[in-house]
PDB file of C-alpha atoms in Angstrom:
ATOM      1  CA  MET T  26       1.485   8.398  54.695  1.00 42.00           C
ATOM      2  CA  ALA T  27       1.952   5.279  52.555  1.00 46.00           C
ATOM      3  CA  ARG T  28      -0.070   5.217  49.377  1.00 54.00           C
ATOM      4  CA  LYS T  29      -2.470   2.292  49.173  1.00 58.00           C
ATOM      5  CA  LYS T  30      -1.652  -0.110  46.361  1.00 68.00           C
ATOM      6  CA  MET T  31      -4.283  -1.131  43.850  1.00 66.00           C
ATOM      7  CA  SER T  32      -5.622  -4.663  44.059  1.00 66.00           C
ATOM      8  CA  LEU T  33      -5.479  -7.063  41.159  1.00 63.00           C
ATOM      9  CA  ALA T  34      -9.179  -6.483  40.419  1.00 68.00           C
ATOM     10  CA  GLN T  35      -8.645  -2.698  40.282  1.00 72.00           C
ATOM     11  CA  LYS T  36      -5.647  -3.110  37.966  1.00 76.00           C
ATOM     12  CA  VAL T  37      -7.672  -5.398  35.680  1.00 76.00           C
ATOM     13  CA  ASN T  38     -10.418  -2.764  35.478  1.00 78.00           C
ATOM     14  CA  ILE T  39      -7.922  -0.106  34.478  1.00 83.00           C
ATOM     15  CA  LEU T  40      -6.430  -2.487  31.859  1.00 83.00           C
ATOM     16  CA  ARG T  41      -9.963  -3.156  30.587  1.00 82.00           C
ATOM     17  CA  ALA T  42     -10.561   0.573  30.152  1.00 83.00           C
ATOM     18  CA  SER T  43      -7.247   0.869  28.342  1.00 88.00           C
ATOM     19  CA  VAL T  44      -7.886  -2.037  25.955  1.00 87.00           C
ATOM     20  CA  MET T  45     -11.415  -0.900  25.180  1.00 87.00           C
ATOM     21  CA  GLY T  46     -10.253   2.682  24.670  1.00 89.00           C
ATOM     22  CA  ALA T  47      -7.574   1.562  22.259  1.00 91.00           C
ATOM     23  CA  ASN T  48     -10.026  -0.673  20.470  1.00 91.00           C
ATOM     24  CA  ASP T  49     -12.586   2.144  20.088  1.00 92.00           C
ATOM     25  CA  GLY T  50      -9.813   4.413  18.851  1.00 92.00           C
ATOM     26  CA  ILE T  51      -8.894   1.917  16.116  1.00 93.00           C
ATOM     27  CA  ILE T  52     -12.424   1.274  14.951  1.00 93.00           C
ATOM     28  CA  SER T  53     -13.726   4.877  15.187  1.00 93.00           C
ATOM     29  CA  ILE T  54     -10.825   6.551  13.454  1.00 94.00           C
ATOM     30  CA  ALA T  55     -10.526   3.789  10.819  1.00 94.00           C
ATOM     31  CA  GLY T  56     -14.182   4.301  10.002  1.00 94.00           C
ATOM     32  CA  ILE T  57     -13.731   8.087   9.714  1.00 94.00           C
ATOM     33  CA  VAL T  58     -10.595   8.078   7.566  1.00 94.00           C
ATOM     34  CA  ILE T  59     -11.782   5.336   5.248  1.00 94.00           C
ATOM     35  CA  GLY T  60     -15.087   7.093   4.765  1.00 93.00           C
ATOM     36  CA  VAL T  61     -13.342  10.357   3.873  1.00 93.00           C
ATOM     37  CA  ALA T  62     -10.728   8.538   1.729  1.00 92.00           C
ATOM     38  CA  ALA T  63     -13.578   6.897  -0.218  1.00 92.00           C
ATOM     39  CA  ALA T  64     -15.021  10.360  -0.955  1.00 91.00           C
ATOM     40  CA  THR T  65     -11.823  12.243  -1.752  1.00 90.00           C
ATOM     41  CA  ASN T  66      -8.132  11.722  -2.539  1.00 88.00           C
ATOM     42  CA  ASN T  67      -7.164  14.884  -0.699  1.00 88.00           C
ATOM     43  CA  ALA T  68      -4.682  13.734   1.908  1.00 87.00           C
ATOM     44  CA  TYR T  69      -5.070  16.925   3.944  1.00 89.00           C
ATOM     45  CA  SER T  70      -8.848  16.408   4.248  1.00 91.00           C
ATOM     46  CA  ILE T  71      -8.319  12.820   5.336  1.00 91.00           C
ATOM     47  CA  LEU T  72      -5.727  13.856   7.958  1.00 90.00           C
ATOM     48  CA  ILE T  73      -7.880  16.674   9.377  1.00 93.00           C
ATOM     49  CA  SER T  74     -10.893  14.379   9.655  1.00 94.00           C
ATOM     50  CA  GLY T  75      -8.819  11.806  11.470  1.00 93.00           C
ATOM     51  CA  LEU T  76      -7.355  14.337  13.901  1.00 94.00           C
ATOM     52  CA  SER T  77     -10.782  15.821  14.609  1.00 94.00           C
ATOM     53  CA  GLY T  78     -12.233  12.415  15.241  1.00 94.00           C
ATOM     54  CA  THR T  79      -9.325  11.557  17.553  1.00 94.00           C
ATOM     55  CA  LEU T  80      -9.813  14.692  19.636  1.00 94.00           C
ATOM     56  CA  ALA T  81     -13.569  14.181  19.901  1.00 94.00           C
ATOM     57  CA  GLY T  82     -13.123  10.497  20.727  1.00 93.00           C
ATOM     58  CA  MET T  83     -10.558  11.194  23.449  1.00 93.00           C
ATOM     59  CA  ILE T  84     -12.957  13.534  25.251  1.00 93.00           C
ATOM     60  CA  SER T  85     -16.000  11.269  24.652  1.00 92.00           C
ATOM     61  CA  MET T  86     -14.277   8.096  25.865  1.00 90.00           C
ATOM     62  CA  CYS T  87     -12.757   9.840  28.861  1.00 92.00           C
ATOM     63  CA  MET T  88     -16.051  11.351  30.050  1.00 93.00           C
ATOM     64  CA  GLY T  89     -18.008   8.209  29.196  1.00 91.00           C
ATOM     65  CA  GLU T  90     -15.685   6.003  31.252  1.00 90.00           C
ATOM     66  CA  TYR T  91     -15.743   8.522  34.135  1.00 93.00           C
ATOM     67  CA  VAL T  92     -19.584   8.618  34.197  1.00 94.00           C
ATOM     68  CA  SER T  93     -19.885   4.840  33.838  1.00 90.00           C
ATOM     69  CA  VAL T  94     -17.450   3.964  36.659  1.00 89.00           C
ATOM     70  CA  SER T  95     -18.786   6.763  38.866  1.00 92.00           C
ATOM     71  CA  THR T  96     -22.321   5.452  38.446  1.00 93.00           C
ATOM     72  CA  GLN T  97     -21.158   1.896  39.298  1.00 89.00           C
ATOM     73  CA  LYS T  98     -19.309   3.237  42.329  1.00 89.00           C
ATOM     74  CA  ASP T  99     -22.355   5.198  43.549  1.00 91.00           C
ATOM     75  CA  SER T 100     -24.519   2.073  43.183  1.00 91.00           C
ATOM     76  CA  GLN T 101     -22.054   0.053  45.227  1.00 90.00           C
ATOM     77  CA  LYS T 102     -22.009   2.702  47.943  1.00 91.00           C
ATOM     78  CA  MET T 103     -25.833   2.622  48.128  1.00 91.00           C
ATOM     79  CA  ALA T 104     -25.671  -1.177  48.401  1.00 90.00           C
ATOM     80  CA  LEU T 105     -23.271  -0.795  51.383  1.00 91.00           C
ATOM     81  CA  ILE T 106     -25.649   1.599  53.079  1.00 92.00           C
ATOM     82  CA  SER T 107     -28.538  -0.765  52.533  1.00 91.00           C
ATOM     83  CA  GLU T 108     -26.573  -3.770  53.798  1.00 91.00           C
ATOM     84  CA  ARG T 109     -25.417  -1.998  56.915  1.00 91.00           C
ATOM     85  CA  GLN T 110     -29.057  -1.319  57.729  1.00 92.00           C
ATOM     86  CA  ARG T 111     -30.018  -4.954  57.122  1.00 91.00           C
ATOM     87  CA  LEU T 112     -27.214  -6.135  59.436  1.00 92.00           C
ATOM     88  CA  ASP T 113     -28.483  -3.828  62.177  1.00 92.00           C
ATOM     89  CA  ASP T 114     -32.122  -4.804  61.759  1.00 92.00           C
ATOM     90  CA  GLN T 115     -31.982  -8.472  60.751  1.00 93.00           C
ATOM     91  CA  TYR T 116     -28.527  -9.962  61.361  1.00 92.00           C
ATOM     92  CA  GLN T 117     -29.757 -13.532  61.597  1.00 93.00           C
ATOM     93  CA  GLU T 118     -31.498 -13.350  58.223  1.00 93.00           C
ATOM     94  CA  GLU T 119     -28.297 -12.133  56.625  1.00 92.00           C
ATOM     95  CA  PHE T 120     -26.338 -14.848  58.385  1.00 93.00           C
ATOM     96  CA  ASN T 121     -28.745 -17.437  57.069  1.00 92.00           C
ATOM     97  CA  TYR T 122     -28.511 -15.971  53.555  1.00 92.00           C
ATOM     98  CA  VAL T 123     -24.683 -16.365  53.485  1.00 92.00           C
ATOM     99  CA  GLN T 124     -24.897 -19.844  54.940  1.00 92.00           C
ATOM    100  CA  GLN T 125     -27.425 -20.871  52.309  1.00 92.00           C
ATOM    101  CA  LYS T 126     -25.192 -19.494  49.569  1.00 91.00           C
ATOM    102  CA  TYR T 127     -22.401 -21.753  50.766  1.00 92.00           C
ATOM    103  CA  GLU T 128     -24.731 -24.783  51.063  1.00 91.00           C
ATOM    104  CA  ASP T 129     -25.855 -24.118  47.442  1.00 90.00           C
ATOM    105  CA  GLN T 130     -22.257 -24.702  46.482  1.00 89.00           C
ATOM    106  CA  ASP T 131     -22.532 -28.265  47.868  1.00 88.00           C
ATOM    107  CA  ILE T 132     -20.719 -27.413  51.127  1.00 89.00           C
ATOM    108  CA  ASP T 133     -21.746 -29.499  54.117  1.00 90.00           C
ATOM    109  CA  PRO T 134     -24.321 -27.592  56.264  1.00 88.00           C
ATOM    110  CA  LYS T 135     -22.220 -27.789  59.394  1.00 91.00           C
ATOM    111  CA  LEU T 136     -19.119 -26.616  57.602  1.00 93.00           C
ATOM    112  CA  ALA T 137     -21.094 -23.876  55.882  1.00 90.00           C
ATOM    113  CA  LYS T 138     -22.414 -22.638  59.204  1.00 92.00           C
ATOM    114  CA  GLN T 139     -18.965 -22.648  60.730  1.00 93.00           C
ATOM    115  CA  ALA T 140     -17.423 -20.796  57.804  1.00 93.00           C
ATOM    116  CA  THR T 141     -20.247 -18.221  57.854  1.00 93.00           C
ATOM    117  CA  LYS T 142     -19.802 -17.602  61.557  1.00 92.00           C
ATOM    118  CA  GLU T 143     -16.043 -17.141  61.247  1.00 93.00           C
ATOM    119  CA  LEU T 144     -16.364 -14.800  58.300  1.00 92.00           C
ATOM    120  CA  MET T 145     -19.243 -12.796  59.778  1.00 91.00           C
ATOM    121  CA  ASP T 146     -17.429 -12.419  63.063  1.00 92.00           C
ATOM    122  CA  LYS T 147     -14.386 -11.090  61.222  1.00 92.00           C
ATOM    123  CA  ASP T 148     -16.157  -8.744  58.815  1.00 92.00           C
ATOM    124  CA  ALA T 149     -19.913  -9.144  58.476  1.00 91.00           C
ATOM    125  CA  LEU T 150     -20.411  -6.332  55.998  1.00 91.00           C
ATOM    126  CA  SER T 151     -17.761  -7.463  53.522  1.00 91.00           C
ATOM    127  CA  THR T 152     -18.921 -11.062  53.758  1.00 91.00           C
ATOM    128  CA  VAL T 153     -22.605 -10.355  53.056  1.00 92.00           C
ATOM    129  CA  VAL T 154     -21.896  -7.733  50.361  1.00 91.00           C
ATOM    130  CA  GLN T 155     -19.625 -10.098  48.447  1.00 90.00           C
ATOM    131  CA  GLU T 156     -22.202 -12.853  48.574  1.00 89.00           C
ATOM    132  CA  ARG T 157     -25.255 -10.733  47.858  1.00 89.00           C
ATOM    133  CA  TYR T 158     -23.901  -8.159  45.407  1.00 88.00           C
ATOM    134  CA  GLY T 159     -20.683  -9.760  44.122  1.00 85.00           C
ATOM    135  CA  PHE T 160     -18.155  -7.025  44.834  1.00 85.00           C
ATOM    136  CA  ASN T 161     -15.543  -6.320  47.472  1.00 84.00           C
ATOM    137  CA  PRO T 162     -16.563  -3.216  49.466  1.00 83.00           C
ATOM    138  CA  LYS T 163     -12.915  -2.492  50.167  1.00 81.00           C
ATOM    139  CA  GLU T 164     -12.046  -2.236  46.488  1.00 80.00           C
ATOM    140  CA  PHE T 165     -13.558   0.515  44.319  1.00 80.00           C
ATOM    141  CA  THR T 166     -12.362   1.255  40.824  1.00 79.00           C
ATOM    142  CA  SER T 167     -11.269   4.880  40.542  1.00 84.00           C
ATOM    143  CA  PRO T 168     -13.337   6.751  37.921  1.00 89.00           C
ATOM    144  CA  TYR T 169     -10.402   9.133  37.478  1.00 91.00           C
ATOM    145  CA  ALA T 170      -7.969   6.313  36.723  1.00 89.00           C
ATOM    146  CA  ALA T 171     -10.412   4.705  34.263  1.00 89.00           C
ATOM    147  CA  ALA T 172     -11.020   8.075  32.572  1.00 91.00           C
ATOM    148  CA  ILE T 173      -7.306   8.807  32.225  1.00 93.00           C
ATOM    149  CA  ALA T 174      -6.682   5.290  30.871  1.00 91.00           C
ATOM    150  CA  SER T 175      -9.317   5.864  28.192  1.00 91.00           C
ATOM    151  CA  PHE T 176      -8.039   9.359  27.452  1.00 93.00           C
ATOM    152  CA  ILE T 177      -4.575   8.021  26.724  1.00 93.00           C
ATOM    153  CA  SER T 178      -5.498   4.721  25.029  1.00 93.00           C
ATOM    154  CA  PHE T 179      -8.009   6.126  22.538  1.00 93.00           C
ATOM    155  CA  PRO T 180      -5.499   8.277  20.639  1.00 93.00           C
ATOM    156  CA  THR T 181      -2.943   5.501  20.955  1.00 92.00           C
ATOM    157  CA  GLY T 182      -5.319   3.196  19.086  1.00 92.00           C
ATOM    158  CA  SER T 183      -6.119   5.869  16.512  1.00 92.00           C
ATOM    159  CA  VAL T 184      -2.446   6.230  15.507  1.00 91.00           C
ATOM    160  CA  LEU T 185      -2.540   2.985  13.469  1.00 91.00           C
ATOM    161  CA  PRO T 186      -5.313   3.874  11.011  1.00 92.00           C
ATOM    162  CA  MET T 187      -4.011   7.433  10.814  1.00 91.00           C
ATOM    163  CA  LEU T 188      -0.508   6.291   9.852  1.00 91.00           C
ATOM    164  CA  ALA T 189      -1.784   3.625   7.459  1.00 91.00           C
ATOM    165  CA  VAL T 190      -4.083   5.950   5.531  1.00 90.00           C
ATOM    166  CA  THR T 191      -1.524   8.780   5.488  1.00 88.00           C
ATOM    167  CA  LEU T 192       1.615   6.870   4.561  1.00 88.00           C
ATOM    168  CA  ALA T 193       0.156   4.335   2.090  1.00 88.00           C
ATOM    169  CA  PRO T 194       0.085   5.213  -1.641  1.00 89.00           C
ATOM    170  CA  ALA T 195      -3.137   6.913  -2.726  1.00 85.00           C
ATOM    171  CA  GLU T 196      -4.219   4.020  -4.901  1.00 86.00           C
ATOM    172  CA  SER T 197      -3.955   1.473  -2.042  1.00 90.00           C
ATOM    173  CA  ARG T 198      -4.503   3.523   1.091  1.00 91.00           C
ATOM    174  CA  ILE T 199      -8.006   2.150   1.815  1.00 92.00           C
ATOM    175  CA  LEU T 200      -6.910  -1.489   1.435  1.00 93.00           C
ATOM    176  CA  ALA T 201      -3.691  -0.957   3.410  1.00 91.00           C
ATOM    177  CA  THR T 202      -5.665   0.742   6.229  1.00 92.00           C
ATOM    178  CA  ALA T 203      -8.272  -1.990   6.349  1.00 92.00           C
ATOM    179  CA  ILE T 204      -5.602  -4.713   6.572  1.00 92.00           C
ATOM    180  CA  ALA T 205      -3.650  -2.889   9.299  1.00 91.00           C
ATOM    181  CA  VAL T 206      -6.847  -2.251  11.249  1.00 93.00           C
ATOM    182  CA  LEU T 207      -7.941  -5.835  10.894  1.00 93.00           C
ATOM    183  CA  ILE T 208      -4.708  -7.129  12.409  1.00 91.00           C
ATOM    184  CA  ALA T 209      -4.891  -4.642  15.259  1.00 91.00           C
ATOM    185  CA  LEU T 210      -8.483  -5.560  16.060  1.00 92.00           C
ATOM    186  CA  LEU T 211      -7.625  -9.251  16.185  1.00 92.00           C
ATOM    187  CA  ILE T 212      -4.940  -8.401  18.739  1.00 90.00           C
ATOM    188  CA  THR T 213      -7.151  -6.132  20.889  1.00 90.00           C
ATOM    189  CA  GLY T 214      -9.990  -8.662  20.719  1.00 89.00           C
ATOM    190  CA  TYR T 215      -7.585 -11.314  21.991  1.00 91.00           C
ATOM    191  CA  CYS T 216      -6.388  -9.044  24.826  1.00 87.00           C
ATOM    192  CA  ALA T 217      -9.969  -8.278  25.836  1.00 84.00           C
ATOM    193  CA  ALA T 218     -10.774 -11.969  25.933  1.00 86.00           C
ATOM    194  CA  ILE T 219      -7.809 -12.586  28.251  1.00 86.00           C
ATOM    195  CA  LEU T 220      -9.037  -9.861  30.642  1.00 79.00           C
ATOM    196  CA  SER T 221     -12.608 -11.180  30.636  1.00 77.00           C
ATOM    197  CA  ASN T 222     -11.538 -14.834  30.609  1.00 81.00           C
ATOM    198  CA  SER T 223     -13.666 -15.557  27.558  1.00 84.00           C
ATOM    199  CA  ASN T 224     -13.029 -17.437  24.317  1.00 89.00           C
ATOM    200  CA  ARG T 225      -9.958 -15.897  22.606  1.00 90.00           C
ATOM    201  CA  LEU T 226     -10.798 -16.888  19.034  1.00 91.00           C
ATOM    202  CA  LYS T 227     -14.466 -15.928  19.251  1.00 92.00           C
ATOM    203  CA  SER T 228     -13.615 -12.555  20.801  1.00 89.00           C
ATOM    204  CA  SER T 229     -10.943 -11.784  18.160  1.00 91.00           C
ATOM    205  CA  ILE T 230     -13.201 -12.687  15.226  1.00 93.00           C
ATOM    206  CA  ARG T 231     -16.158 -10.760  16.666  1.00 92.00           C
ATOM    207  CA  ASN T 232     -13.990  -7.691  17.117  1.00 91.00           C
ATOM    208  CA  ALA T 233     -12.636  -7.975  13.594  1.00 92.00           C
ATOM    209  CA  ILE T 234     -16.132  -8.294  12.143  1.00 93.00           C
ATOM    210  CA  ALA T 235     -17.229  -5.161  14.027  1.00 92.00           C
ATOM    211  CA  GLY T 236     -14.350  -3.225  12.551  1.00 91.00           C
ATOM    212  CA  LEU T 237     -14.957  -4.515   9.042  1.00 92.00           C
ATOM    213  CA  LEU T 238     -18.630  -3.607   9.245  1.00 94.00           C
ATOM    214  CA  THR T 239     -17.775  -0.099  10.466  1.00 93.00           C
ATOM    215  CA  MET T 240     -15.251   0.447   7.694  1.00 93.00           C
ATOM    216  CA  GLY T 241     -17.598  -1.058   5.107  1.00 93.00           C
ATOM    217  CA  VAL T 242     -20.449   1.250   6.023  1.00 94.00           C
ATOM    218  CA  THR T 243     -18.339   4.412   6.058  1.00 94.00           C
ATOM    219  CA  TYR T 244     -16.712   3.390   2.765  1.00 93.00           C
ATOM    220  CA  ILE T 245     -20.083   3.011   1.093  1.00 94.00           C
ATOM    221  CA  ILE T 246     -21.248   6.383   2.452  1.00 93.00           C
ATOM    222  CA  GLY T 247     -18.003   7.978   1.250  1.00 91.00           C
ATOM    223  CA  GLN T 248     -18.490   6.542  -2.234  1.00 90.00           C
ATOM    224  CA  LEU T 249     -22.056   7.771  -2.387  1.00 90.00           C
ATOM    225  CA  LEU T 250     -21.002  11.303  -1.388  1.00 84.00           C
ATOM    226  CA  ALA T 251     -17.873  11.408  -3.559  1.00 78.00           C
ATOM    227  CA  HIS T 252     -17.625  14.123  -6.154  1.00 64.00           C
TER     228      HIS T 252
END
């Protein structure tokens, strides 16, 4: 039996989970290692804290993505059940709803009616669901794929701050880590903006600010608890 290929939308959702997982890995682990580095110069303590955070983050991101996508999928399935019932009980009302949606897009009423009829005759459920709920009932994002993507991408993102704080000289490890993380966050913010079709510059700067705030807070806490 041939394996069904993922649609573009499904691939984009997996890429989204991967980018966000990597982004969270960068920010979370950077915050942890900088906080610990601000409190102690012990390289072993810094490394252990980073590894522990990575392990916890992998599991947390994986399960969080699985629950999130599963919940979305369950909601979509309930919408399908509800819409099937509507089509059985009030087909004409649903037909009129779709036609009105097209007319609201400045389509000529006659053309809108013709398009609605052709689409409804071909696949009434898919047509109404896409217009009423905004998703394709034939395309569901796999919660397993999203969870695996996050499970892999989180530690991938955490590698950068771990390497920076471990390999940099003791006197400059915090600054070196902050610079490396800042560059990485600009890149992941840009990638996220491409996937969501939003403003690239705004997304990159926003992402960098979030990382700087995280590192700044953990640095201050580390300094306060230093001994």
